[in-house]
């Protein structure tokens, strides 16, 4: 057995917890797998596995070795698939991290077309607003909204989206006058907990700019909370239009200060650094890009 096969055998043993299960996955005999691990340990001069009545577990050295070798094996398998047929339907498993609200509104309802196009592909989606560690959590691709300052990932900008000052008609009916950004200190804003004080800059087509701090009594840690509070008429918020697209279309919420623009927000696809980006991840990012670029602009008349 060559070095790559021995490394593959080690990865499969750690994944399955036994020589027998690893041999079954590799379609080879159990003695050959056991011999390959012994040879690998001899070449490295360290013990990789602890053998007990409860099964096989990696030693501390084995765990470090596994974390690196597993990536090498995954990249080798991805290279094999790409070489066989770059146009073939995807297979295997894709792990995706999506912001909760963006994923729920924009992506999950449209997943049927992606799954139908790749019937041999399994997709695991993590809906979470936190910034996940792609390598530690085994994520193939993460979609992120906002500024990009993470040097530990490979980032690809998929789109830019409009941001708006948004409120319900019911809130505006009882709130103070809102004709210019200078009126905003008289209003209740709904802001992200982790965002700190928000001082957005509003711009008019003639070049006029105003930077106005928003006053907020209510701070929430997730976009779902921002949506719920806004829809409950508790105040106004600044958000990407993607996050309120259904409500903007129905009139449940409206844009305020329509003659003023806010800086657009970036949508990114993130891939783990230091490894080959899989065809599965690239295809999914293309799928997301098509969705957001097809979303209605919804500018006021």
PDB file of C-alpha atoms in Angstrom:
ATOM      1  CA  UNK A   1       0.000   0.000   0.000  1.00  0.00           C
ATOM      2  CA  UNK A   2       1.448   3.404  -0.989  1.00  0.00           C
ATOM      3  CA  UNK A   3       1.694   6.434   1.295  1.00  0.00           C
ATOM      4  CA  UNK A   4      -1.520   8.098   0.082  1.00  0.00           C
ATOM      5  CA  UNK A   5      -3.486   4.868   0.522  1.00  0.00           C
ATOM      6  CA  UNK A   6      -2.052   4.444   4.025  1.00  0.00           C
ATOM      7  CA  UNK A   7      -3.045   8.003   4.898  1.00  0.00           C
ATOM      8  CA  UNK A   8      -6.526   7.341   3.513  1.00  0.00           C
ATOM      9  CA  UNK A   9      -6.774   4.197   5.627  1.00  0.00           C
ATOM     10  CA  UNK A  10      -5.815   6.156   8.751  1.00  0.00           C
ATOM     11  CA  UNK A  11      -8.435   8.831   8.032  1.00  0.00           C
ATOM     12  CA  UNK A  12     -11.130   6.194   7.491  1.00  0.00           C
ATOM     13  CA  UNK A  13     -10.190   4.404  10.715  1.00  0.00           C
ATOM     14  CA  UNK A  14     -10.486   7.613  12.730  1.00  0.00           C
ATOM     15  CA  UNK A  15     -13.790   8.478  11.018  1.00  0.00           C
ATOM     16  CA  UNK A  16     -15.334   5.046  11.581  1.00  0.00           C
ATOM     17  CA  UNK A  17     -13.618   4.049  14.834  1.00  0.00           C
ATOM     18  CA  UNK A  18     -12.584   0.570  13.691  1.00  0.00           C
ATOM     19  CA  UNK A  19     -10.366  -1.286  11.244  1.00  0.00           C
ATOM     20  CA  UNK A  20     -13.288  -3.376  10.045  1.00  0.00           C
ATOM     21  CA  UNK A  21     -15.533  -0.429   9.175  1.00  0.00           C
ATOM     22  CA  UNK A  22     -12.649   1.401   7.494  1.00  0.00           C
ATOM     23  CA  UNK A  23     -11.834  -1.694   5.427  1.00  0.00           C
ATOM     24  CA  UNK A  24     -15.462  -1.947   4.377  1.00  0.00           C
ATOM     25  CA  UNK A  25     -15.473   1.679   3.205  1.00  0.00           C
ATOM     26  CA  UNK A  26     -12.249   1.156   1.265  1.00  0.00           C
ATOM     27  CA  UNK A  27     -13.373  -2.194  -0.210  1.00  0.00           C
ATOM     28  CA  UNK A  28     -10.328  -4.045   1.081  1.00  0.00           C
ATOM     29  CA  UNK A  29      -9.452  -6.584   3.766  1.00  0.00           C
ATOM     30  CA  UNK A  30      -9.225  -5.664   7.437  1.00  0.00           C
ATOM     31  CA  UNK A  31      -5.680  -7.075   7.839  1.00  0.00           C
ATOM     32  CA  UNK A  32      -4.432  -4.816   5.043  1.00  0.00           C
ATOM     33  CA  UNK A  33      -5.829  -1.731   6.792  1.00  0.00           C
ATOM     34  CA  UNK A  34      -4.304  -2.746  10.127  1.00  0.00           C
ATOM     35  CA  UNK A  35      -0.941  -3.372   8.469  1.00  0.00           C
ATOM     36  CA  UNK A  36      -1.062   0.017   6.695  1.00  0.00           C
ATOM     37  CA  UNK A  37      -1.613   1.845   9.999  1.00  0.00           C
ATOM     38  CA  UNK A  38       1.245  -0.067  11.642  1.00  0.00           C
ATOM     39  CA  UNK A  39       3.564   0.834   8.761  1.00  0.00           C
ATOM     40  CA  UNK A  40       2.476   4.469   8.935  1.00  0.00           C
ATOM     41  CA  UNK A  41       3.210   4.593  12.671  1.00  0.00           C
ATOM     42  CA  UNK A  42       6.612   3.021  11.984  1.00  0.00           C
ATOM     43  CA  UNK A  43       7.467   5.577   9.312  1.00  0.00           C
ATOM     44  CA  UNK A  44       6.420   8.499  11.542  1.00  0.00           C
ATOM     45  CA  UNK A  45       7.931   7.076  14.721  1.00  0.00           C
ATOM     46  CA  UNK A  46       4.821   7.914  16.772  1.00  0.00           C
ATOM     47  CA  UNK A  47       1.730   6.072  17.924  1.00  0.00           C
ATOM     48  CA  UNK A  48      -1.323   7.344  16.062  1.00  0.00           C
ATOM     49  CA  UNK A  49      -4.102   5.220  17.568  1.00  0.00           C
ATOM     50  CA  UNK A  50      -5.086   4.010  21.016  1.00  0.00           C
ATOM     51  CA  UNK A  51      -6.530   0.505  20.906  1.00  0.00           C
ATOM     52  CA  UNK A  52      -8.957  -0.547  23.652  1.00  0.00           C
ATOM     53  CA  UNK A  53     -12.028  -2.685  24.192  1.00  0.00           C
ATOM     54  CA  UNK A  54     -14.114   0.394  23.342  1.00  0.00           C
ATOM     55  CA  UNK A  55     -12.575   0.794  19.896  1.00  0.00           C
ATOM     56  CA  UNK A  56      -9.928   2.981  18.320  1.00  0.00           C
ATOM     57  CA  UNK A  57      -9.267   6.619  19.161  1.00  0.00           C
ATOM     58  CA  UNK A  58      -6.448   8.879  17.954  1.00  0.00           C
ATOM     59  CA  UNK A  59      -3.633   9.879  20.282  1.00  0.00           C
ATOM     60  CA  UNK A  60      -2.866  13.590  20.592  1.00  0.00           C
ATOM     61  CA  UNK A  61      -0.259  13.183  17.846  1.00  0.00           C
ATOM     62  CA  UNK A  62      -2.758  11.141  15.841  1.00  0.00           C
ATOM     63  CA  UNK A  63      -5.415  13.829  16.158  1.00  0.00           C
ATOM     64  CA  UNK A  64      -3.039  16.516  14.867  1.00  0.00           C
ATOM     65  CA  UNK A  65      -2.003  14.234  12.025  1.00  0.00           C
ATOM     66  CA  UNK A  66      -5.637  13.423  11.210  1.00  0.00           C
ATOM     67  CA  UNK A  67      -6.643  17.097  10.972  1.00  0.00           C
ATOM     68  CA  UNK A  68      -3.989  17.749   8.341  1.00  0.00           C
ATOM     69  CA  UNK A  69      -4.207  14.472   6.453  1.00  0.00           C
ATOM     70  CA  UNK A  70      -8.005  14.570   6.223  1.00  0.00           C
ATOM     71  CA  UNK A  71      -7.731  17.824   4.259  1.00  0.00           C
ATOM     72  CA  UNK A  72      -5.127  16.291   1.937  1.00  0.00           C
ATOM     73  CA  UNK A  73      -7.338  13.270   1.244  1.00  0.00           C
ATOM     74  CA  UNK A  74     -10.402  15.457   0.646  1.00  0.00           C
ATOM     75  CA  UNK A  75      -8.471  17.598  -1.837  1.00  0.00           C
ATOM     76  CA  UNK A  76      -7.101  14.531  -3.629  1.00  0.00           C
ATOM     77  CA  UNK A  77     -10.605  13.095  -3.968  1.00  0.00           C
ATOM     78  CA  UNK A  78     -11.900  16.440  -5.223  1.00  0.00           C
ATOM     79  CA  UNK A  79      -9.092  16.585  -7.806  1.00  0.00           C
ATOM     80  CA  UNK A  80     -10.007  13.071  -8.962  1.00  0.00           C
ATOM     81  CA  UNK A  81     -13.639  14.066  -9.409  1.00  0.00           C
ATOM     82  CA  UNK A  82     -12.697  17.218 -11.328  1.00  0.00           C
ATOM     83  CA  UNK A  83     -10.389  15.263 -13.632  1.00  0.00           C
ATOM     84  CA  UNK A  84     -12.984  12.586 -14.376  1.00  0.00           C
ATOM     85  CA  UNK A  85     -15.656  14.942 -15.548  1.00  0.00           C
ATOM     86  CA  UNK A  86     -15.886  18.640 -14.723  1.00  0.00           C
ATOM     87  CA  UNK A  87     -19.484  18.749 -15.999  1.00  0.00           C
ATOM     88  CA  UNK A  88     -20.790  15.755 -14.052  1.00  0.00           C
ATOM     89  CA  UNK A  89     -23.513  16.104 -11.450  1.00  0.00           C
ATOM     90  CA  UNK A  90     -22.051  16.803  -8.015  1.00  0.00           C
ATOM     91  CA  UNK A  91     -21.961  14.104  -5.364  1.00  0.00           C
ATOM     92  CA  UNK A  92     -20.841  13.682  -1.778  1.00  0.00           C
ATOM     93  CA  UNK A  93     -21.716  16.090   1.032  1.00  0.00           C
ATOM     94  CA  UNK A  94     -21.689  19.896   1.087  1.00  0.00           C
ATOM     95  CA  UNK A  95     -21.639  21.778   4.402  1.00  0.00           C
ATOM     96  CA  UNK A  96     -22.921  25.360   4.184  1.00  0.00           C
ATOM     97  CA  UNK A  97     -23.163  28.160   6.759  1.00  0.00           C
ATOM     98  CA  UNK A  98     -25.789  30.825   6.078  1.00  0.00           C
ATOM     99  CA  UNK A  99     -26.945  33.884   8.057  1.00  0.00           C
ATOM    100  CA  UNK A 100     -30.272  32.838   9.550  1.00  0.00           C
ATOM    101  CA  UNK A 101     -32.622  35.394   8.033  1.00  0.00           C
ATOM    102  CA  UNK A 102     -30.890  35.613   4.661  1.00  0.00           C
ATOM    103  CA  UNK A 103     -30.898  31.824   4.405  1.00  0.00           C
ATOM    104  CA  UNK A 104     -34.522  31.477   5.475  1.00  0.00           C
ATOM    105  CA  UNK A 105     -35.852  34.130   3.092  1.00  0.00           C
ATOM    106  CA  UNK A 106     -33.550  33.964   0.090  1.00  0.00           C
ATOM    107  CA  UNK A 107     -31.928  30.526  -0.106  1.00  0.00           C
ATOM    108  CA  UNK A 108     -33.886  27.720   1.583  1.00  0.00           C
ATOM    109  CA  UNK A 109     -37.138  28.300  -0.380  1.00  0.00           C
ATOM    110  CA  UNK A 110     -35.134  28.008  -3.633  1.00  0.00           C
ATOM    111  CA  UNK A 111     -33.037  24.962  -2.723  1.00  0.00           C
ATOM    112  CA  UNK A 112     -35.303  22.608  -4.640  1.00  0.00           C
ATOM    113  CA  UNK A 113     -33.781  23.584  -7.974  1.00  0.00           C
ATOM    114  CA  UNK A 114     -30.232  23.094  -6.662  1.00  0.00           C
ATOM    115  CA  UNK A 115     -31.033  19.676  -5.173  1.00  0.00           C
ATOM    116  CA  UNK A 116     -32.836  18.569  -8.330  1.00  0.00           C
ATOM    117  CA  UNK A 117     -29.809  19.534 -10.430  1.00  0.00           C
ATOM    118  CA  UNK A 118     -27.496  17.461  -8.203  1.00  0.00           C
ATOM    119  CA  UNK A 119     -29.452  14.400  -7.016  1.00  0.00           C
ATOM    120  CA  UNK A 120     -26.342  12.650  -5.638  1.00  0.00           C
ATOM    121  CA  UNK A 121     -25.351  15.581  -3.436  1.00  0.00           C
ATOM    122  CA  UNK A 122     -26.285  15.830   0.252  1.00  0.00           C
ATOM    123  CA  UNK A 123     -26.432  19.339   1.720  1.00  0.00           C
ATOM    124  CA  UNK A 124     -26.030  20.254   5.397  1.00  0.00           C
ATOM    125  CA  UNK A 125     -26.975  23.877   6.146  1.00  0.00           C
ATOM    126  CA  UNK A 126     -26.036  25.683   9.350  1.00  0.00           C
ATOM    127  CA  UNK A 127     -28.322  28.678   9.900  1.00  0.00           C
ATOM    128  CA  UNK A 128     -26.462  30.943  12.305  1.00  0.00           C
ATOM    129  CA  UNK A 129     -25.657  34.659  12.533  1.00  0.00           C
ATOM    130  CA  UNK A 130     -22.314  34.099  14.266  1.00  0.00           C
ATOM    131  CA  UNK A 131     -19.041  34.020  12.335  1.00  0.00           C
ATOM    132  CA  UNK A 132     -18.284  30.315  12.185  1.00  0.00           C
ATOM    133  CA  UNK A 133     -14.773  28.868  12.051  1.00  0.00           C
ATOM    134  CA  UNK A 134     -14.849  27.130   8.689  1.00  0.00           C
ATOM    135  CA  UNK A 135     -11.952  24.745   9.326  1.00  0.00           C
ATOM    136  CA  UNK A 136     -12.844  23.766  12.891  1.00  0.00           C
ATOM    137  CA  UNK A 137     -16.504  23.194  12.056  1.00  0.00           C
ATOM    138  CA  UNK A 138     -15.887  21.496   8.716  1.00  0.00           C
ATOM    139  CA  UNK A 139     -17.731  24.120   6.641  1.00  0.00           C
ATOM    140  CA  UNK A 140     -17.146  24.046   2.872  1.00  0.00           C
ATOM    141  CA  UNK A 141     -18.680  27.441   2.151  1.00  0.00           C
ATOM    142  CA  UNK A 142     -20.112  30.249   4.266  1.00  0.00           C
ATOM    143  CA  UNK A 143     -22.199  33.159   3.034  1.00  0.00           C
ATOM    144  CA  UNK A 144     -21.603  36.415   4.874  1.00  0.00           C
ATOM    145  CA  UNK A 145     -23.143  39.877   4.646  1.00  0.00           C
ATOM    146  CA  UNK A 146     -21.158  42.994   5.482  1.00  0.00           C
ATOM    147  CA  UNK A 147     -17.527  44.123   5.522  1.00  0.00           C
ATOM    148  CA  UNK A 148     -14.834  41.523   4.967  1.00  0.00           C
ATOM    149  CA  UNK A 149     -11.796  41.651   7.255  1.00  0.00           C
ATOM    150  CA  UNK A 150     -11.063  37.964   7.831  1.00  0.00           C
ATOM    151  CA  UNK A 151      -7.670  36.989   6.429  1.00  0.00           C
ATOM    152  CA  UNK A 152      -8.116  33.351   7.485  1.00  0.00           C
ATOM    153  CA  UNK A 153     -10.522  32.617   4.628  1.00  0.00           C
ATOM    154  CA  UNK A 154     -10.716  32.902   0.861  1.00  0.00           C
ATOM    155  CA  UNK A 155     -13.400  35.476   0.034  1.00  0.00           C
ATOM    156  CA  UNK A 156     -15.334  36.004  -3.181  1.00  0.00           C
ATOM    157  CA  UNK A 157     -17.756  38.910  -3.432  1.00  0.00           C
ATOM    158  CA  UNK A 158     -21.013  37.700  -4.963  1.00  0.00           C
ATOM    159  CA  UNK A 159     -23.064  40.888  -5.060  1.00  0.00           C
ATOM    160  CA  UNK A 160     -23.804  44.279  -3.563  1.00  0.00           C
ATOM    161  CA  UNK A 161     -27.223  44.906  -2.099  1.00  0.00           C
ATOM    162  CA  UNK A 162     -29.217  47.995  -1.297  1.00  0.00           C
ATOM    163  CA  UNK A 163     -29.598  49.106   2.317  1.00  0.00           C
ATOM    164  CA  UNK A 164     -32.623  51.083   3.398  1.00  0.00           C
ATOM    165  CA  UNK A 165     -34.142  52.820   6.375  1.00  0.00           C
ATOM    166  CA  UNK A 166     -37.183  50.632   7.007  1.00  0.00           C
ATOM    167  CA  UNK A 167     -40.306  50.903   9.172  1.00  0.00           C
ATOM    168  CA  UNK A 168     -43.922  49.812   9.163  1.00  0.00           C
ATOM    169  CA  UNK A 169     -46.669  52.250   8.140  1.00  0.00           C
ATOM    170  CA  UNK A 170     -48.184  51.744  11.615  1.00  0.00           C
ATOM    171  CA  UNK A 171     -45.025  52.981  13.330  1.00  0.00           C
ATOM    172  CA  UNK A 172     -44.736  55.982  11.019  1.00  0.00           C
ATOM    173  CA  UNK A 173     -48.398  56.900  11.577  1.00  0.00           C
ATOM    174  CA  UNK A 174     -47.775  57.640  15.255  1.00  0.00           C
ATOM    175  CA  UNK A 175     -44.101  58.633  15.157  1.00  0.00           C
ATOM    176  CA  UNK A 176     -42.686  62.158  14.820  1.00  0.00           C
ATOM    177  CA  UNK A 177     -42.221  63.705  11.393  1.00  0.00           C
ATOM    178  CA  UNK A 178     -39.503  62.101   9.258  1.00  0.00           C
ATOM    179  CA  UNK A 179     -38.675  64.266   6.249  1.00  0.00           C
ATOM    180  CA  UNK A 180     -34.864  64.456   6.422  1.00  0.00           C
ATOM    181  CA  UNK A 181     -32.083  62.548   8.212  1.00  0.00           C
ATOM    182  CA  UNK A 182     -31.962  65.380  10.728  1.00  0.00           C
ATOM    183  CA  UNK A 183     -35.315  64.126  12.080  1.00  0.00           C
ATOM    184  CA  UNK A 184     -33.865  60.704  13.034  1.00  0.00           C
ATOM    185  CA  UNK A 185     -32.827  61.627  16.620  1.00  0.00           C
ATOM    186  CA  UNK A 186     -36.553  61.982  17.362  1.00  0.00           C
ATOM    187  CA  UNK A 187     -37.187  58.344  16.410  1.00  0.00           C
ATOM    188  CA  UNK A 188     -36.693  54.969  18.048  1.00  0.00           C
ATOM    189  CA  UNK A 189     -34.163  52.820  16.174  1.00  0.00           C
ATOM    190  CA  UNK A 190     -33.788  49.044  16.392  1.00  0.00           C
ATOM    191  CA  UNK A 191     -30.123  48.058  16.245  1.00  0.00           C
ATOM    192  CA  UNK A 192     -27.821  45.055  16.449  1.00  0.00           C
ATOM    193  CA  UNK A 193     -26.350  44.471  19.903  1.00  0.00           C
ATOM    194  CA  UNK A 194     -22.870  43.933  18.477  1.00  0.00           C
ATOM    195  CA  UNK A 195     -23.080  46.916  16.169  1.00  0.00           C
ATOM    196  CA  UNK A 196     -22.483  49.626  18.792  1.00  0.00           C
ATOM    197  CA  UNK A 197     -23.613  53.148  18.024  1.00  0.00           C
ATOM    198  CA  UNK A 198     -24.773  53.442  14.437  1.00  0.00           C
ATOM    199  CA  UNK A 199     -23.975  56.657  12.593  1.00  0.00           C
ATOM    200  CA  UNK A 200     -25.101  56.052   9.013  1.00  0.00           C
ATOM    201  CA  UNK A 201     -24.232  58.462   6.232  1.00  0.00           C
ATOM    202  CA  UNK A 202     -27.144  59.436   3.997  1.00  0.00           C
ATOM    203  CA  UNK A 203     -26.441  60.755   0.482  1.00  0.00           C
ATOM    204  CA  UNK A 204     -28.568  62.551  -2.062  1.00  0.00           C
ATOM    205  CA  UNK A 205     -27.995  62.386  -5.831  1.00  0.00           C
ATOM    206  CA  UNK A 206     -26.830  66.035  -5.757  1.00  0.00           C
ATOM    207  CA  UNK A 207     -23.909  65.055  -3.479  1.00  0.00           C
ATOM    208  CA  UNK A 208     -25.382  66.275  -0.196  1.00  0.00           C
ATOM    209  CA  UNK A 209     -24.348  64.087   2.737  1.00  0.00           C
ATOM    210  CA  UNK A 210     -25.545  63.809   6.324  1.00  0.00           C
ATOM    211  CA  UNK A 211     -24.131  61.534   9.045  1.00  0.00           C
ATOM    212  CA  UNK A 212     -26.676  61.144  11.814  1.00  0.00           C
ATOM    213  CA  UNK A 213     -26.402  58.973  14.967  1.00  0.00           C
ATOM    214  CA  UNK A 214     -29.423  56.756  15.608  1.00  0.00           C
ATOM    215  CA  UNK A 215     -30.969  56.589  19.076  1.00  0.00           C
ATOM    216  CA  UNK A 216     -31.904  53.083  20.164  1.00  0.00           C
ATOM    217  CA  UNK A 217     -33.488  51.768  23.321  1.00  0.00           C
ATOM    218  CA  UNK A 218     -33.773  48.291  21.791  1.00  0.00           C
ATOM    219  CA  UNK A 219     -30.717  46.273  20.713  1.00  0.00           C
ATOM    220  CA  UNK A 220     -30.947  42.680  19.442  1.00  0.00           C
ATOM    221  CA  UNK A 221     -28.273  40.116  18.686  1.00  0.00           C
ATOM    222  CA  UNK A 222     -29.795  38.508  15.588  1.00  0.00           C
ATOM    223  CA  UNK A 223     -31.429  39.599  12.354  1.00  0.00           C
ATOM    224  CA  UNK A 224     -34.559  37.599  13.185  1.00  0.00           C
ATOM    225  CA  UNK A 225     -34.995  39.776  16.276  1.00  0.00           C
ATOM    226  CA  UNK A 226     -34.488  42.955  14.238  1.00  0.00           C
ATOM    227  CA  UNK A 227     -37.190  41.805  11.828  1.00  0.00           C
ATOM    228  CA  UNK A 228     -39.616  40.826  14.585  1.00  0.00           C
ATOM    229  CA  UNK A 229     -39.205  44.122  16.429  1.00  0.00           C
ATOM    230  CA  UNK A 230     -39.604  46.151  13.244  1.00  0.00           C
ATOM    231  CA  UNK A 231     -42.725  44.229  12.224  1.00  0.00           C
ATOM    232  CA  UNK A 232     -44.104  44.797  15.734  1.00  0.00           C
ATOM    233  CA  UNK A 233     -43.957  48.579  15.041  1.00  0.00           C
ATOM    234  CA  UNK A 234     -41.349  49.189  17.770  1.00  0.00           C
ATOM    235  CA  UNK A 235     -39.196  51.491  15.685  1.00  0.00           C
ATOM    236  CA  UNK A 236     -37.258  51.821  12.462  1.00  0.00           C
ATOM    237  CA  UNK A 237     -34.119  50.009  11.383  1.00  0.00           C
ATOM    238  CA  UNK A 238     -31.432  50.018   8.725  1.00  0.00           C
ATOM    239  CA  UNK A 239     -31.123  46.718   6.915  1.00  0.00           C
ATOM    240  CA  UNK A 240     -30.242  45.148   3.598  1.00  0.00           C
ATOM    241  CA  UNK A 241     -33.350  44.942   1.416  1.00  0.00           C
ATOM    242  CA  UNK A 242     -32.706  41.186   1.124  1.00  0.00           C
ATOM    243  CA  UNK A 243     -33.771  40.854   4.772  1.00  0.00           C
ATOM    244  CA  UNK A 244     -37.201  42.429   4.245  1.00  0.00           C
ATOM    245  CA  UNK A 245     -37.836  41.532   0.616  1.00  0.00           C
ATOM    246  CA  UNK A 246     -41.278  39.881   1.112  1.00  0.00           C
ATOM    247  CA  UNK A 247     -42.515  42.704   3.337  1.00  0.00           C
ATOM    248  CA  UNK A 248     -41.215  45.412   0.999  1.00  0.00           C
ATOM    249  CA  UNK A 249     -43.047  43.753  -1.866  1.00  0.00           C
ATOM    250  CA  UNK A 250     -46.320  43.518   0.089  1.00  0.00           C
ATOM    251  CA  UNK A 251     -46.132  46.969   1.695  1.00  0.00           C
ATOM    252  CA  UNK A 252     -45.924  45.545   5.205  1.00  0.00           C
ATOM    253  CA  UNK A 253     -42.832  47.717   5.600  1.00  0.00           C
ATOM    254  CA  UNK A 254     -41.781  50.750   3.595  1.00  0.00           C
ATOM    255  CA  UNK A 255     -38.575  52.625   2.891  1.00  0.00           C
ATOM    256  CA  UNK A 256     -38.155  55.944   4.650  1.00  0.00           C
ATOM    257  CA  UNK A 257     -36.250  58.948   3.306  1.00  0.00           C
ATOM    258  CA  UNK A 258     -36.558  57.673  -0.265  1.00  0.00           C
ATOM    259  CA  UNK A 259     -34.608  60.620  -1.660  1.00  0.00           C
ATOM    260  CA  UNK A 260     -31.542  59.601   0.348  1.00  0.00           C
ATOM    261  CA  UNK A 261     -29.239  56.615  -0.268  1.00  0.00           C
ATOM    262  CA  UNK A 262     -27.161  54.522   2.126  1.00  0.00           C
ATOM    263  CA  UNK A 263     -23.925  52.684   1.377  1.00  0.00           C
ATOM    264  CA  UNK A 264     -24.601  49.309  -0.222  1.00  0.00           C
ATOM    265  CA  UNK A 265     -23.788  46.092   1.608  1.00  0.00           C
ATOM    266  CA  UNK A 266     -21.520  43.341   0.260  1.00  0.00           C
ATOM    267  CA  UNK A 267     -22.469  39.665   0.036  1.00  0.00           C
ATOM    268  CA  UNK A 268     -19.520  37.262   0.250  1.00  0.00           C
ATOM    269  CA  UNK A 269     -18.846  33.584  -0.287  1.00  0.00           C
ATOM    270  CA  UNK A 270     -16.121  32.349   2.069  1.00  0.00           C
ATOM    271  CA  UNK A 271     -14.022  29.222   1.632  1.00  0.00           C
ATOM    272  CA  UNK A 272     -11.464  27.710   4.044  1.00  0.00           C
ATOM    273  CA  UNK A 273      -7.970  29.019   3.338  1.00  0.00           C
ATOM    274  CA  UNK A 274      -5.122  26.630   2.612  1.00  0.00           C
ATOM    275  CA  UNK A 275      -7.142  24.065   0.708  1.00  0.00           C
ATOM    276  CA  UNK A 276      -8.586  23.529  -2.730  1.00  0.00           C
ATOM    277  CA  UNK A 277     -12.052  25.039  -3.108  1.00  0.00           C
ATOM    278  CA  UNK A 278     -14.341  22.178  -4.052  1.00  0.00           C
ATOM    279  CA  UNK A 279     -16.541  22.119  -7.131  1.00  0.00           C
ATOM    280  CA  UNK A 280     -19.485  21.654  -4.761  1.00  0.00           C
ATOM    281  CA  UNK A 281     -18.703  24.921  -2.945  1.00  0.00           C
ATOM    282  CA  UNK A 282     -18.091  26.843  -6.167  1.00  0.00           C
ATOM    283  CA  UNK A 283     -21.333  25.598  -7.673  1.00  0.00           C
ATOM    284  CA  UNK A 284     -23.303  26.568  -4.573  1.00  0.00           C
ATOM    285  CA  UNK A 285     -21.806  30.074  -4.549  1.00  0.00           C
ATOM    286  CA  UNK A 286     -22.805  30.461  -8.211  1.00  0.00           C
ATOM    287  CA  UNK A 287     -26.326  29.359  -7.229  1.00  0.00           C
ATOM    288  CA  UNK A 288     -26.509  32.018  -4.478  1.00  0.00           C
ATOM    289  CA  UNK A 289     -25.149  34.659  -6.833  1.00  0.00           C
ATOM    290  CA  UNK A 290     -27.869  33.940  -9.392  1.00  0.00           C
ATOM    291  CA  UNK A 291     -30.531  34.246  -6.693  1.00  0.00           C
ATOM    292  CA  UNK A 292     -29.439  37.624  -5.385  1.00  0.00           C
ATOM    293  CA  UNK A 293     -28.793  39.066  -8.824  1.00  0.00           C
ATOM    294  CA  UNK A 294     -32.297  38.027  -9.880  1.00  0.00           C
ATOM    295  CA  UNK A 295     -33.904  39.630  -6.794  1.00  0.00           C
ATOM    296  CA  UNK A 296     -36.100  42.616  -7.656  1.00  0.00           C
ATOM    297  CA  UNK A 297     -34.492  45.987  -7.107  1.00  0.00           C
ATOM    298  CA  UNK A 298     -37.764  47.312  -5.667  1.00  0.00           C
ATOM    299  CA  UNK A 299     -36.830  50.955  -6.022  1.00  0.00           C
ATOM    300  CA  UNK A 300     -39.703  53.346  -5.429  1.00  0.00           C
ATOM    301  CA  UNK A 301     -41.319  54.916  -8.473  1.00  0.00           C
TER     302      UNK A 301
END
